[in-house]
Coordinates of C-alpha atoms and ligand atoms in Angstrom, one line a residue:
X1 CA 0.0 0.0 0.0
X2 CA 1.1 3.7 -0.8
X3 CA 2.0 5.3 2.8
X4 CA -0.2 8.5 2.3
X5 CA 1.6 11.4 2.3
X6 CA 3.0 13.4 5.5
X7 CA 4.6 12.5 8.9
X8 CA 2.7 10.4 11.3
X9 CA 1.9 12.4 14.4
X10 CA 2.0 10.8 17.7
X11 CA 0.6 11.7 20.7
X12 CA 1.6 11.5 24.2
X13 CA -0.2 12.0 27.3
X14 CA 2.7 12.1 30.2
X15 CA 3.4 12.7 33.6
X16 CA 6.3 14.6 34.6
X17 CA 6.7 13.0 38.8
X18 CA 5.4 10.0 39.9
X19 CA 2.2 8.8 39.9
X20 CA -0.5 10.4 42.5
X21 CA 2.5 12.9 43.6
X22 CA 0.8 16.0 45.0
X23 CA 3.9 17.1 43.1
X24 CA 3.8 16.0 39.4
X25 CA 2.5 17.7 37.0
X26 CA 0.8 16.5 33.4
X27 CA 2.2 17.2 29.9
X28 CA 0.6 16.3 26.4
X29 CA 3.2 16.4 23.7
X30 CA 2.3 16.2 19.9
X31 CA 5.3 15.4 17.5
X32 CA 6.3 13.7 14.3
X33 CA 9.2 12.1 15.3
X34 CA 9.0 8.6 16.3
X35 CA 12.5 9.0 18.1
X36 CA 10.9 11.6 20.2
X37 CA 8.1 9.0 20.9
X38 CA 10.1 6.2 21.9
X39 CA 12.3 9.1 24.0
X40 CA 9.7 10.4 26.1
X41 CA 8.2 6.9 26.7
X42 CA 11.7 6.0 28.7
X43 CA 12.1 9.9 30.2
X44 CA 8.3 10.6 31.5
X45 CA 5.4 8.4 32.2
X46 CA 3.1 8.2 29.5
X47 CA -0.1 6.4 30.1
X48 CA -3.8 6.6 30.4
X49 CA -3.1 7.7 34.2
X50 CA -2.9 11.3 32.9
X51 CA -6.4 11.4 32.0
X52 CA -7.6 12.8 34.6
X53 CA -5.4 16.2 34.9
X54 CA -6.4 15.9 30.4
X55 CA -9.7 15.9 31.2
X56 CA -9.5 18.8 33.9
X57 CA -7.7 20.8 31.7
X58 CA -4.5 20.7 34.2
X59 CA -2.0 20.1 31.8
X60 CA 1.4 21.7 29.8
X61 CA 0.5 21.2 25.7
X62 CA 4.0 20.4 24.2
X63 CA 3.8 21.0 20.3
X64 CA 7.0 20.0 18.3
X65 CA 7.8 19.2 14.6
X66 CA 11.4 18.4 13.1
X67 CA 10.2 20.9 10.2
X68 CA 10.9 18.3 7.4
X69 CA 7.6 17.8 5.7
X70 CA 6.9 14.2 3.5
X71 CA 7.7 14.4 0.5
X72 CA 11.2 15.7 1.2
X73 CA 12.7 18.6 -1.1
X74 CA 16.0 18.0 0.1
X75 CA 17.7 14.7 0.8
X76 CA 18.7 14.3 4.4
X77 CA 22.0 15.1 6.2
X78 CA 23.0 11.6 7.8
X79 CA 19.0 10.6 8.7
X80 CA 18.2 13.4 11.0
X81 CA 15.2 15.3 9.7
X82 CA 16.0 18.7 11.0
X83 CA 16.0 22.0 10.2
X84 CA 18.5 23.8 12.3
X85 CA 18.6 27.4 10.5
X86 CA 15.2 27.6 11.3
X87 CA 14.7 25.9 14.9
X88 CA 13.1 27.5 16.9
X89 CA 11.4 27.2 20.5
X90 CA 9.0 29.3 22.4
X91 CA 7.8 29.0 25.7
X92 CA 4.5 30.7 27.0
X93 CA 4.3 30.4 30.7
X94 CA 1.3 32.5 31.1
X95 CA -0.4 29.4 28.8
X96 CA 1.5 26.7 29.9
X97 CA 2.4 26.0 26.2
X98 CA 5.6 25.1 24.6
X99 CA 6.1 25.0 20.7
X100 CA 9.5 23.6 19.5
X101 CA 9.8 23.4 15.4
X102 CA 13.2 22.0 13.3
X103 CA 14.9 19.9 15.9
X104 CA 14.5 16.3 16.3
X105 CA 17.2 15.8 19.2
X106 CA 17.7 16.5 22.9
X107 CA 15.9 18.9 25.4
X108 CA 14.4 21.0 22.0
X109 CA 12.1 18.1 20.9
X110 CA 11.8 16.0 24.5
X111 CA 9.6 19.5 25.5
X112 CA 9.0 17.1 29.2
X113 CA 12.8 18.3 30.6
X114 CA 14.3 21.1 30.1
X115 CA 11.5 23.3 28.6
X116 CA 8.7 21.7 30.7
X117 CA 10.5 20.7 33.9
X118 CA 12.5 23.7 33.9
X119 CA 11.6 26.7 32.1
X120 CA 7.9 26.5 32.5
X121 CA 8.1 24.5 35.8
X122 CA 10.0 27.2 37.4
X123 CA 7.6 29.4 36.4
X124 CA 4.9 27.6 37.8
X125 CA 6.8 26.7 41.0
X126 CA 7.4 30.8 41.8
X127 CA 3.9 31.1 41.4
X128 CA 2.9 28.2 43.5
X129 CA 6.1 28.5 45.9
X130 CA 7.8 25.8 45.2
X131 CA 11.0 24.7 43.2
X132 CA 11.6 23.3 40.0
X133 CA 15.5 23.6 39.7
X134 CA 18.5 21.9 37.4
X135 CA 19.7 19.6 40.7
X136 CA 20.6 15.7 41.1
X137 CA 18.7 13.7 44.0
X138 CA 20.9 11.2 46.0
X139 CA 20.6 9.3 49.2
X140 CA 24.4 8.9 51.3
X141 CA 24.0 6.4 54.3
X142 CA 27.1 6.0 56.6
X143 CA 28.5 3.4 57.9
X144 CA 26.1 3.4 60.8
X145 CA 23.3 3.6 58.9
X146 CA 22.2 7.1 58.9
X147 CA 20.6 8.6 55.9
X148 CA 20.7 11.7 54.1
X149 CA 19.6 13.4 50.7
X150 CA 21.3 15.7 49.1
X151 CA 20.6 17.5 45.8
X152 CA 23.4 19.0 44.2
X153 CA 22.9 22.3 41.1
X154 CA 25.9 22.1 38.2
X155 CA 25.9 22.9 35.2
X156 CA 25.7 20.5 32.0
X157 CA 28.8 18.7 31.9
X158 CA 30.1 18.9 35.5
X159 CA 29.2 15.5 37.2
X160 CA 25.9 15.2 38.0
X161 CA 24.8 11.9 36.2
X162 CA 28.5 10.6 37.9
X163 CA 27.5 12.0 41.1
X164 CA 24.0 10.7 41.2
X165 CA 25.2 6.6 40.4
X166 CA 28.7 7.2 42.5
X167 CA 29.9 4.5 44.0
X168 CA 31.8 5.8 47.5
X169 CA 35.2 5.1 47.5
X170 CA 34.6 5.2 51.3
X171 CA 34.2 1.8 53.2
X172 CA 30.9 1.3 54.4
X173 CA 29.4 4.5 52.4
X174 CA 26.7 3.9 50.1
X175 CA 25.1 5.9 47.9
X176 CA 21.4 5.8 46.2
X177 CA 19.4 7.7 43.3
X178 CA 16.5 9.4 43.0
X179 CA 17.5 11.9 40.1
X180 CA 20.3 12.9 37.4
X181 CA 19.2 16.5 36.4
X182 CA 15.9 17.7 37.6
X183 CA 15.1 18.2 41.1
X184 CA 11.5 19.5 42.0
X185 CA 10.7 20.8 45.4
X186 CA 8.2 21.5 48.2
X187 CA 8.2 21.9 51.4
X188 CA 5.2 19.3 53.3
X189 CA 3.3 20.0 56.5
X190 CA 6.4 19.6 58.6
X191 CA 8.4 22.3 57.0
X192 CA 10.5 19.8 55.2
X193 CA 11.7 20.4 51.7
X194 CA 10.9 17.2 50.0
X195 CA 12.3 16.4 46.2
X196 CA 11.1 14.3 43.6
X197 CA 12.9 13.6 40.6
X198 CA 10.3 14.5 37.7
X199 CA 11.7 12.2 35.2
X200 CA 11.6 8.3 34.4
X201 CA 14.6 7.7 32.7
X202 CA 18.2 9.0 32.4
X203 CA 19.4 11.5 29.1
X204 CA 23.5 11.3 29.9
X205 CA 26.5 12.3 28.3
X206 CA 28.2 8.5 26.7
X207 CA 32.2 9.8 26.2
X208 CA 33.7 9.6 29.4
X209 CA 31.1 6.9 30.7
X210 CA 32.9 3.2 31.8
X211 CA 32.9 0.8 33.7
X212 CA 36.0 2.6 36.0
X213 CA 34.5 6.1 36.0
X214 CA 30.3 5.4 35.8
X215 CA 29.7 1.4 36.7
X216 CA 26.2 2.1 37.9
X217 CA 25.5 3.5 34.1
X218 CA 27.0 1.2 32.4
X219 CA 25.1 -1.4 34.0
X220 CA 21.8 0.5 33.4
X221 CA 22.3 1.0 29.8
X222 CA 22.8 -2.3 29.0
X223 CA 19.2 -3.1 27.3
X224 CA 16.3 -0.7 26.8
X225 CA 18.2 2.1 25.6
X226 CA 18.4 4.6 22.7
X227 CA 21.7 5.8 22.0
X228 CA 22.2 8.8 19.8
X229 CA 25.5 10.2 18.0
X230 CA 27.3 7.7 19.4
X231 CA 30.1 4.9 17.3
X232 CA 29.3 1.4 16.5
X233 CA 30.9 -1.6 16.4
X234 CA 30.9 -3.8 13.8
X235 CA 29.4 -6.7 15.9
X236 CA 26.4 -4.5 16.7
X237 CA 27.8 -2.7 19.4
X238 CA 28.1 0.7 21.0
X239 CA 31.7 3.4 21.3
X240 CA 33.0 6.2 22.7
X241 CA 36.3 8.3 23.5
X242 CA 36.8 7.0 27.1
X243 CA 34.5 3.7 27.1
X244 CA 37.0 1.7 28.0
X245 CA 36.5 -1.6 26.7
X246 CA 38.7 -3.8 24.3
X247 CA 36.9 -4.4 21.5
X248 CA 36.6 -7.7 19.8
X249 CA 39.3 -9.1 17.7
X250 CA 38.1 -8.5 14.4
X251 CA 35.9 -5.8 15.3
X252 CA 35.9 -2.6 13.1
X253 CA 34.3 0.7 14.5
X254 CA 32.4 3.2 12.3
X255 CA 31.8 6.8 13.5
X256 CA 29.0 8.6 14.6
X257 CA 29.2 10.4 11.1
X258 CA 28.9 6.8 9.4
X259 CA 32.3 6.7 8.2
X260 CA 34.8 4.1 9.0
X261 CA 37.2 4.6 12.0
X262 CA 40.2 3.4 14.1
X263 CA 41.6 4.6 16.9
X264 CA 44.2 7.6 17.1
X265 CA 42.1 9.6 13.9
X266 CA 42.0 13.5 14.7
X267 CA 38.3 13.3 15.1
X268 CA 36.2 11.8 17.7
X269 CA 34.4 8.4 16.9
X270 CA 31.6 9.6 19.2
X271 CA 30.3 13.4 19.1
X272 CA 31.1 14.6 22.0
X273 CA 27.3 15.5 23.3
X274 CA 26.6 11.7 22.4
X275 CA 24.0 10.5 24.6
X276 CA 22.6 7.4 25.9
X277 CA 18.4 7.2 27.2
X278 CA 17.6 4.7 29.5
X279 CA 15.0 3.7 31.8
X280 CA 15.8 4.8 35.6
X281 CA 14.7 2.0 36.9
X282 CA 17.3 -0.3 35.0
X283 CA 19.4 1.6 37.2
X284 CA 21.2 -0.6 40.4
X285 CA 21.2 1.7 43.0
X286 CA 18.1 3.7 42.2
X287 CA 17.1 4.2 46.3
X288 CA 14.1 2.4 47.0
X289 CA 12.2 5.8 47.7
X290 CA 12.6 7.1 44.4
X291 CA 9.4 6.9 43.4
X292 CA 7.7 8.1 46.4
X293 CA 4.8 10.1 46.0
X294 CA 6.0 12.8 48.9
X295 CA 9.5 13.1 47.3
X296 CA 12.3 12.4 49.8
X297 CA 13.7 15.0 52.5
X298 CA 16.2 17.2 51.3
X299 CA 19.1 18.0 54.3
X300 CA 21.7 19.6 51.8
X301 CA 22.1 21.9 48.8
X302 CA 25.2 21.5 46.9
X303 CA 26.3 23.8 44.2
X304 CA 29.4 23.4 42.3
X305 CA 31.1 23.5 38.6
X306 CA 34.3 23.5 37.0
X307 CA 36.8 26.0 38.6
X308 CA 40.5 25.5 37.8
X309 CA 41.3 27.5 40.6
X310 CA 40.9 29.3 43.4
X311 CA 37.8 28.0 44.7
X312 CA 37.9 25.7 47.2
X313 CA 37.1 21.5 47.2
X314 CA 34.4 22.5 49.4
X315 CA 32.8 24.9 51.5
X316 CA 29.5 25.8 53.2
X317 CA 27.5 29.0 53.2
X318 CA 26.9 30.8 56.3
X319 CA 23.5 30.5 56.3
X320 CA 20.3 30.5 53.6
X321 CA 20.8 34.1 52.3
X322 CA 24.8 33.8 52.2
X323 CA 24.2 30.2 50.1
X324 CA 21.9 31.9 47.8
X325 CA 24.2 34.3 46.8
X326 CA 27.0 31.4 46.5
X327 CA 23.9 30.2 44.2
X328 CA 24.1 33.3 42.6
X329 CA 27.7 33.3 41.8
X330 CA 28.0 30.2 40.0
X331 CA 30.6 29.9 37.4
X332 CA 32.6 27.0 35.4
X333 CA 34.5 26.4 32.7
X334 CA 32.7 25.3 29.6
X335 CA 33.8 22.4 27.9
X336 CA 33.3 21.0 24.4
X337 CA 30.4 18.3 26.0
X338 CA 28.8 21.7 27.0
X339 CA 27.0 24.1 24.2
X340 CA 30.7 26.2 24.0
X341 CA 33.5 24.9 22.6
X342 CA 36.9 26.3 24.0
X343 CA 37.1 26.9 27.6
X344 CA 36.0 30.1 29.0
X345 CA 34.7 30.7 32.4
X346 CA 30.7 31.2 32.1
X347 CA 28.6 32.5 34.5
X348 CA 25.9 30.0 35.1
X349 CA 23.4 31.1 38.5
X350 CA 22.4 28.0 39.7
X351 CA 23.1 26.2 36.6
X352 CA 19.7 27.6 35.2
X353 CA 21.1 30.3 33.4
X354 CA 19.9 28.2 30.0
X355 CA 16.5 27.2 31.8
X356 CA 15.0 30.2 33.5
X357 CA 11.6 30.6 33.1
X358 CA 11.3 34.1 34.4
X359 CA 13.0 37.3 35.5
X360 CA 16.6 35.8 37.2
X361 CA 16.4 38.7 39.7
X362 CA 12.7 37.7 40.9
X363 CA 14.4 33.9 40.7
X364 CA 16.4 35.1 43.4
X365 CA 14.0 37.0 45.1
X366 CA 11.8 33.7 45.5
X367 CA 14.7 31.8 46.5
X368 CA 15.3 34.6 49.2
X369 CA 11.7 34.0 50.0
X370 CA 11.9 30.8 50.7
X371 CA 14.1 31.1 53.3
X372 CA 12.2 33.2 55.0
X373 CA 9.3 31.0 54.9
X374 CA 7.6 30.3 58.3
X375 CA 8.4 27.0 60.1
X376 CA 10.9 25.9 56.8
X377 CA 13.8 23.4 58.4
X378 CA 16.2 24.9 55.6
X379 CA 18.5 22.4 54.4
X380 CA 22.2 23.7 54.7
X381 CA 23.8 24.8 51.4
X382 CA 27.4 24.3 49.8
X383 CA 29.8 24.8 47.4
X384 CA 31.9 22.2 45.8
X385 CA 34.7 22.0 43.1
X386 CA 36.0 18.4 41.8
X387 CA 37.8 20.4 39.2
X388 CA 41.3 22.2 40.5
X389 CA 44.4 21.7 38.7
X390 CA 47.8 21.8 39.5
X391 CA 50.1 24.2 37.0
X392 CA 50.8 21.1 34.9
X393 CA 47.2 21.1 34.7
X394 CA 46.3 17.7 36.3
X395 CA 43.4 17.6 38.4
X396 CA 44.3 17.7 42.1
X397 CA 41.3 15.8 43.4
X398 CA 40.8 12.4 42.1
X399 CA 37.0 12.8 42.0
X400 CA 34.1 10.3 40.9
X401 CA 33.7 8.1 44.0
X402 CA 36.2 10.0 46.1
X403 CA 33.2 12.7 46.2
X404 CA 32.0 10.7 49.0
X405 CA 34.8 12.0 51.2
X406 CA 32.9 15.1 50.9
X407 CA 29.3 14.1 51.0
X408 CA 30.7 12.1 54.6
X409 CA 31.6 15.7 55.5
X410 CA 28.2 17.6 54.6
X411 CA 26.6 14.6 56.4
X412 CA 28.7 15.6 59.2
X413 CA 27.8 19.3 59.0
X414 CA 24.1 18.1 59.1
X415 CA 24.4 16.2 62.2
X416 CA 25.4 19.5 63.6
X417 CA 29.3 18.4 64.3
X418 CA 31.7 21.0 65.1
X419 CA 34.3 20.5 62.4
X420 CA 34.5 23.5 60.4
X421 CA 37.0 26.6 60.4
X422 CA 35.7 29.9 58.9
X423 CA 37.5 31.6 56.1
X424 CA 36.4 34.9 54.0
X425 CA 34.5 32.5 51.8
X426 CA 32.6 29.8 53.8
X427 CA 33.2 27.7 56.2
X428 CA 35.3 24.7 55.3
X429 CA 36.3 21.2 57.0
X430 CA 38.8 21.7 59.7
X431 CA 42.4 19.7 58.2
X432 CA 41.4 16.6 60.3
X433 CA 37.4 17.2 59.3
X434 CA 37.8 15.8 55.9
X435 CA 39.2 12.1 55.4
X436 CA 42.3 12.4 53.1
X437 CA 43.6 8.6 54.0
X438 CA 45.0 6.7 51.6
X439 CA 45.2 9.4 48.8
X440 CA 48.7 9.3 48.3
X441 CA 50.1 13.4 46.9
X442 CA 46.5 15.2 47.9
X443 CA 47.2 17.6 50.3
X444 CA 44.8 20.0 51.8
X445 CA 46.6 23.1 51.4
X446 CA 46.2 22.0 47.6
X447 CA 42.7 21.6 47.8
X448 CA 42.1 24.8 49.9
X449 CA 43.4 27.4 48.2
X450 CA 43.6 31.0 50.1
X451 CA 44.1 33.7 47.9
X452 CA 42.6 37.5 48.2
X453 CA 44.2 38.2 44.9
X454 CA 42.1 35.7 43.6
X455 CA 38.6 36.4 45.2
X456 CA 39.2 40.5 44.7
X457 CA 39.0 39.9 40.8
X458 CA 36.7 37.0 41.4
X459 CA 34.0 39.8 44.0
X460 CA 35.0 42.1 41.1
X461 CA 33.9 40.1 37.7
X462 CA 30.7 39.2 40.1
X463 CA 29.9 42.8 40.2
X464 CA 30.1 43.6 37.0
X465 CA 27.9 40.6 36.1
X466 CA 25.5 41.4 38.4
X467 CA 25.1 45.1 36.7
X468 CA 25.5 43.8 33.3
X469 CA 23.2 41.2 33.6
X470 CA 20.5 41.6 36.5
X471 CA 20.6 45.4 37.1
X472 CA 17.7 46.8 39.1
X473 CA 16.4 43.3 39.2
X474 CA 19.2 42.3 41.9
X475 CA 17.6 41.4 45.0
X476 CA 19.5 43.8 47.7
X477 CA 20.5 41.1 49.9
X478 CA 22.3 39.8 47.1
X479 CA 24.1 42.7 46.6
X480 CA 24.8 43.1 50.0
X481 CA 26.3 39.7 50.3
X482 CA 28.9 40.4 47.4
X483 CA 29.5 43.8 50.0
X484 CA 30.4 41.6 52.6
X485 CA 32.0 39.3 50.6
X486 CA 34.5 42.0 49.7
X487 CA 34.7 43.4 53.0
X488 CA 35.8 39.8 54.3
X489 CA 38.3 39.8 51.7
X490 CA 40.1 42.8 52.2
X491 CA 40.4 42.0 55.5
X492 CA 42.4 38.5 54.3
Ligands
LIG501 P1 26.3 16.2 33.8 O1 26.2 16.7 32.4 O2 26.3 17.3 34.8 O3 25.4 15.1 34.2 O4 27.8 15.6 33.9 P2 28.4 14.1 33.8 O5 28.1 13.3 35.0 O6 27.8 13.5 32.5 O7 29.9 14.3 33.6 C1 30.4 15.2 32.7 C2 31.9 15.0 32.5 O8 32.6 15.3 33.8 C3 32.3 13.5 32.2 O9 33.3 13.6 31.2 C4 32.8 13.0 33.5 O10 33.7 12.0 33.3 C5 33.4 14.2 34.2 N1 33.4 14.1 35.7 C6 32.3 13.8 36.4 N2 32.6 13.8 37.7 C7 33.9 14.1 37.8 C8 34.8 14.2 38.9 O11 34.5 14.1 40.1 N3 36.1 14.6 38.6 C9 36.5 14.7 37.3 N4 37.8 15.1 37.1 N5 35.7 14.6 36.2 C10 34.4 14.3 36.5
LIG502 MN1 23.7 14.3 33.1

C-alpha cells in the first residue's frame, strides 16, 4: 500500500513525577518524530493515568515538529530530519504551552525536561512556591546507617549523572538515586523540603562513561536504551572516546558520522554531546524511595562547577541568604560536551542560566523568600569544586567516588558536628574534618586554596555581572552579600 503522504503524528499523554504525587504535573506532547516517541516513553510516564489532569484541563501542551515535511525537497543530512537554521522554540508560561519546530534531538524536541521541567516548571513553581531547579537527588548512608539526601545544582557537563550513580570510594558508604538532572521541590506540612525527581529515565553524556568512572551507568544501559551520535561496532555494538572496553578481535568501528574509524584519527568516533536514554529503573542503585509520592527529605544543597582554581574542594555557606548568593555566583568552565567549545569561564546562576523561566532577579527573590518561609527546616547549602588543577594542569582531586569523602563531611555538617573553620568565603572542614587517608600526593593546602588576589577579581567580575546582567532586578541582599564578601576579603 502507498503510505499516504506526510509524517505520522503521535501523541503523548505524560506525567512529569510519579504517579499520584501531589507534586507531578501532566504534559501532552504532539510530534512527528518517532525517536521523540520512543524518547519520552523512557524519560516521563506516558499512560492513560494522565487522563484525569487531560480531562480537567490541568495540563502543559508540548507541540513540536522536526520541520521536514513528507515528500522531502531536500535529501537528508545523515538521517536526522532537522532544520537547524530555522529551529526555533518558544515557551509561553502564562499558557503553559511550549512550541518547538526543526529539531528532532535533545531537550528542544523531548519538550517534558528542560522546557517543561524547567523553564515553565520554574515558572509555575514561583507562582505556587515551590522549586523546580536543574539539581541531582541522592541518598548517602554512613557506615552506621544514617541517611541523608542531598541535591546537588551544576551545570551541564560537571558530574551530575557521575554524582548521582557514585559509587563511594569510602568503606561502608553507600550511595542511592533518585535523580540525574531535575530536582522539584516542596516543602510538606512539617516544614521539610521534599524532592522528587520528575523524570523516568536517564538523558546522559556517553564519552567519558565506563565501567571505571560510571559502573552504575553502564550497567543500566545495557538493554532498553536509545543511544544517539554515538560509534558502533561492527558486531552491533556501542563506542565512545573513554568507554573503555577492548573491542573484539576482528571488530571494526564506524563513526557517529557513518564513516569508518580506528583509533588515534584527529576526530572523535563519538560526538562529544553523544548521549545514551535509558529507563531509571534499569538503574542498580536507584534508592528504593525514588518513586515516592511525597519526594524524599532534602538535608543539603550542593552547588558546584568546573573552577581551575581558586575555589575551594568544598565549603558551606553561612546561612540560607549567604548560600543563595554562593547560588548566585556560580561559574565554570565550559567544555566542548557543553553548548561552548573552547574553555572560558561562564557564568551559570544556579546552573539555570539556559533554563529560567522568568525574570533571574525575581528567581532570586523567590529563593530569598523561601528562606524566610515560616516554620521551613532549611537544608544547609554548599559549594563544591572536583575540578582544580595543579600548574601542569592535572586535576588535584581524584573525583568520581572520592566525592564521598565530601558528602561524609556535609553529612557531618548536618548532624550538627563542630568541624569546620571559617575563612572569608565559607566555612570549610577543619584539616582533620575531611578524610584524606589513603590518597597518596592530595594535600589539603592544595585543595584549599587562600588567595585574596584571587577572590578581589573574582567579588570584582561578580559585580560587573551582576550590573550587566541583572541590574535593578538584583535582590538587595544579594548585593549586600557580594559587599560583605569583599569586606571579608580585604580584611584576608
Ligand atoms: P552532567 O552533564 O552534569 O550530568 O555531567 P556528567 O556526570 O555526565 O559528567 C560530565 C563529565 O565530567 C564527564 O566527562 C565525566 O567523566 C566528568 N566528571 C564527572 N565527575 C567528575 C569528577 O569528580 N572529577 C573529574 N575530574 N571529572 C568528572
Ligand atoms: Mn547528566
Amino acid at each position: 500500500p502507498v503510505p499516504p503522504p506526510g509524517r505520522t503524528m503521535y501523541i503523548l499523554p505524560f506525567s512529569m513525577g510519579p504517579l499520584g504525587s501531589p507534586l507531578a504535573k501532566v504534559g501532552l506532547q504532539l510530534t512527528d518524530s518517532p525517536y521523540v516517541a520512543a524518547s519520552m516513553r523512557i524519560m516521563t510516564r506516558v499512560g492513560p493515568q494522565t487522563f484525569p489532569a487531560l480531562a480537567r484541563d490541568d495540563f502543559v501542551r508540548c507541540l513540536h515538529s522536526v520541520g521536514r515535511p513528507l515528500p522531502l525537497r531536500e535529501p537528508l543530512v545523515s538521517q536526522w530530519p532537522c532544520d537547524p537554521p530555522r529551529t526555533l522554540v518558544a515557551h509561553l508560561p502564562d499558557q503553559r504551552r511550549i512550541v518547538s519546530f526543526g529539531s528532532g534531538y535533545g531537550g528542544n524536541s523531548l519538550l517534558g525536561k528542560k522546557c517543561f521541567a524547567l523553564r515553565i516548571a520554574s515558572r509555575l513553581a514561583r507562582d505556587e512556591g515551590w522549586l523546580a531547579e536543574h539539581m541531582l537527588i541522592l541518598g548517602v548512608t554512613d557506615p552506621a546507617g544514617r541517611k541523608r539526601y542531598v541535591a546537588a545544582a551544576f551545570p551541564s557537563a560537571c558530574g551530575k549523572t557521575n554524582l548521582a550513580m557514585m559509587t563511594p570510594a569510602l568503606p561502608g558508604w553507600r550511595v542511592h538515586c533518585v535523580g540525574d538532572d531535575i530536582a522539584w521541590m516542596k516543602f510538606d506540612a512539617e516544614g521539610r523540603l521534599r524532592a522528587i525527581n520528575p523524570e523516568s529515565g536517564f538523558f546522559g553524556v556517553a564519552p567519558g562513561t565506563s565501567v571505571r568512572t560510571n559502573p552504575n551507568a553502564m550497567l543500566t544501559i545495557r538493554s532498553n536504551t536509545i543511544f544517539t551520535n554515538v560509534g558502533q561496532t561492527s558486531d552491533g555494538g556501542v563506542y565512545w572516546e573513554g568507554i573503555d572496553q577492548p573491542l573484539n578481535p576482528g571488530t571494526t568501528l564506524t563513526s557517529w558520522l557513518g564513516q569508518p574509524w580506528t583509533p588515534g584519527d584527529p576526530q572523535p568516533c563519538a560526538h562529544p554531546n553523544s548521549r545514551f536514554c535509558a529507563p531509571a529503573n534499569q538503574c542498580p542503585i536507584m534508592d528504593p524511595a525514588w518513586e515516592d509520592p511525597e519526594g524524599v527529605p532534602i538535608d543539603a544543597i550542593i552547588f558546584g562547577g568546573r573552577r581551575p582554581e581558586g575555589v575551594p574542594l568544598v565549603y558551606e555557606a553561612f546561612n540560607w541568604r549567604h548560600g543563595v548568593f554562593v547560588g548566585s555566583a556560580m561559574r565554570s568552565e565550559a567544555t566542548a560536551a557543553a553548548e561552548h567549545t573552547g574553555r572560558r569561564l561562564m557564568h551559570d546562576p544556579f546552573a539555570m542560566r539556559p533554563f529560567f523561566g522568568y525574570n533571574a532577579g525575581q528567581y532570586l527573590a523567590h529563593w530569598l523568600a523561601v528562606g524566610e518561609r515560616q516554620g521551613a527546616r532549611l537544608p544547609r547549602i554548599f559549594h563544591v569544586n572536583w575540578f582544580l588543577r595543579d600548574g601542569a594542569g592535572r586535576f588535584v582531586w581524584p573525583g568520581f567516588g572520592h566525592n564521598a569523602r565530601v558528602l561524609a563531611w556535609i553529612c557531618s555538617r548536618v548532624a550538627g558536628e563542630d568541624n569546620a573553620k571559617t575563612t572569608p568565603v565559607g566555612l570549610v572542614p577543619r584539616e582533620d574534618a575531611l578524610d584524606l587517608g589513603g590518597l597518596p600526593g592530595v594535600s589539603y593546602a592544595d585543595l584549599f586554596p587562600v588567595s585574596r588576589a584571587f577572590w578581589e577579581k573574582e567579588a570584582r567580575e561578580l559585580r560587573r555581572y551582576y550590573e550587566e546582567n541583572f541590574g535593578e532586578d538584583l535582590p538587595k541582599e544579594v548585593m549586600g552579600e557580594l559587599r560583605a564578601l569583599e569586606e571579608r576579603v580585604k580584611k584576608m
